[in-house]
Coordinates of C-alpha atoms in Angstrom, one line a residue:
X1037 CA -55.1 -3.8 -11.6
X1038 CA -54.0 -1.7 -14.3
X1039 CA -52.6 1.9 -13.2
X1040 CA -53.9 5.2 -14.9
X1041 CA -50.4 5.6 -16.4
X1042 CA -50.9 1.7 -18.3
X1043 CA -54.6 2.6 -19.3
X1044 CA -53.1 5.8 -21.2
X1045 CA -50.1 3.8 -22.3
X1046 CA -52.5 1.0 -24.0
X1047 CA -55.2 3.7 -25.2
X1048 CA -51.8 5.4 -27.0
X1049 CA -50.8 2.2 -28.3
X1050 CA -54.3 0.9 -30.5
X1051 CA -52.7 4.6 -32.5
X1052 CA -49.4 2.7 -33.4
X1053 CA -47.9 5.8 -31.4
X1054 CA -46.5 4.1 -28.2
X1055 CA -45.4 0.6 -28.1
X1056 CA -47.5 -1.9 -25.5
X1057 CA -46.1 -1.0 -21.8
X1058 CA -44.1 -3.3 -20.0
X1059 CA -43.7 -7.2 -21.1
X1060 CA -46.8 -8.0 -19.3
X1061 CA -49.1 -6.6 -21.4
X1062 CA -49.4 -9.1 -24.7
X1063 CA -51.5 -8.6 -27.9
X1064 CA -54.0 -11.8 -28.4
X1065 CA -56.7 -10.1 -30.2
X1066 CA -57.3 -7.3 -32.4
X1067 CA -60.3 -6.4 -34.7
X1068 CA -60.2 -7.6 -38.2
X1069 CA -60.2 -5.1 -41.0
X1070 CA -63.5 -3.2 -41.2
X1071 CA -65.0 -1.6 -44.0
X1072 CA -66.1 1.3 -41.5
X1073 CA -62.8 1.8 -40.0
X1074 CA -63.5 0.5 -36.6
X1075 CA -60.1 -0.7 -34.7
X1076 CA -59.9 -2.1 -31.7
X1077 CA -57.2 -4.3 -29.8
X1078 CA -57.6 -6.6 -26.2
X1079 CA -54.7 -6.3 -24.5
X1080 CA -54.3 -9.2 -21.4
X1081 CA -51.5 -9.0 -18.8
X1082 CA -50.0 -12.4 -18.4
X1083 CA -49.5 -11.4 -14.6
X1084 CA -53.1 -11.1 -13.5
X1085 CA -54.6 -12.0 -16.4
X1086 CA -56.9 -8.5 -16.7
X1087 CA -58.1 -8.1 -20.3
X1088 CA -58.3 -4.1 -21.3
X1089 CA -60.4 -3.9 -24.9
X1090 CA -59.1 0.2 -26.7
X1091 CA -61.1 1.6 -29.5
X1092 CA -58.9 3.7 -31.7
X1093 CA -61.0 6.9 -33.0
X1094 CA -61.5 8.5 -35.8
X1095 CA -57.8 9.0 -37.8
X1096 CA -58.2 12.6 -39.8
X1097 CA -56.6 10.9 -42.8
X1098 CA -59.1 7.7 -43.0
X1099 CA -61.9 8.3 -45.5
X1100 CA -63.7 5.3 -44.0
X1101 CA -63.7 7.0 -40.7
X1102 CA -64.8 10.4 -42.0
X1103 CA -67.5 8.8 -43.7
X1104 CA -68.4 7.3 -41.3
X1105 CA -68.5 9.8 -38.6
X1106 CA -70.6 11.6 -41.0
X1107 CA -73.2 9.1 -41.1
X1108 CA -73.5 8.9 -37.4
X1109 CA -74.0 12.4 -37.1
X1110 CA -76.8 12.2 -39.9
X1111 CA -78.1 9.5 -37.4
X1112 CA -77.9 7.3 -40.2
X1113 CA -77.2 3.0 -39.0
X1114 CA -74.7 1.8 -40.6
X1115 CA -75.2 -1.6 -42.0
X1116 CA -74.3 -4.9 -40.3
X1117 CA -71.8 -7.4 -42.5

């Protein structure tokens, strides 16, 4: 089972911040580009095959995200494409 210290690592890394923690965490899945700005990676460990799914937040510097951020607080759906 992933440790607190791995969770935090993998949460850092969907930022680009931190690289992925240890060599058995590997990369098979992340979100294709969204008009929206939603991110998201699946990390699996190749050890005991647990899959952790992080959502990056909003990035101050993304327009997408602002806007949208904006539109959820207007409590406005935002459209499915």
């Amino acid at each position: 089972m992933a440790t607190i210290l791995e969770l935090a690592e993998l949460s850092s890394a969907v930022y680009g911040d931190t690289p992925v923690p240890n060599n058995h965490w590997k990369v098979p899945r992340i979100s294709p580009s969204n008009p929206d700005g939603y991110y998201g990676v699946a990390y699996i460990n190749t050890t005991t095959h647990e899959v952790v799914i992080a959502n990056r937040g909003t990035i101050w510097t993304s327009l997408a995200n602002l806007i949208n951020d904006a539109e959820l607080a207007a409590h406005e759906v935002t459209p499915m494409s």
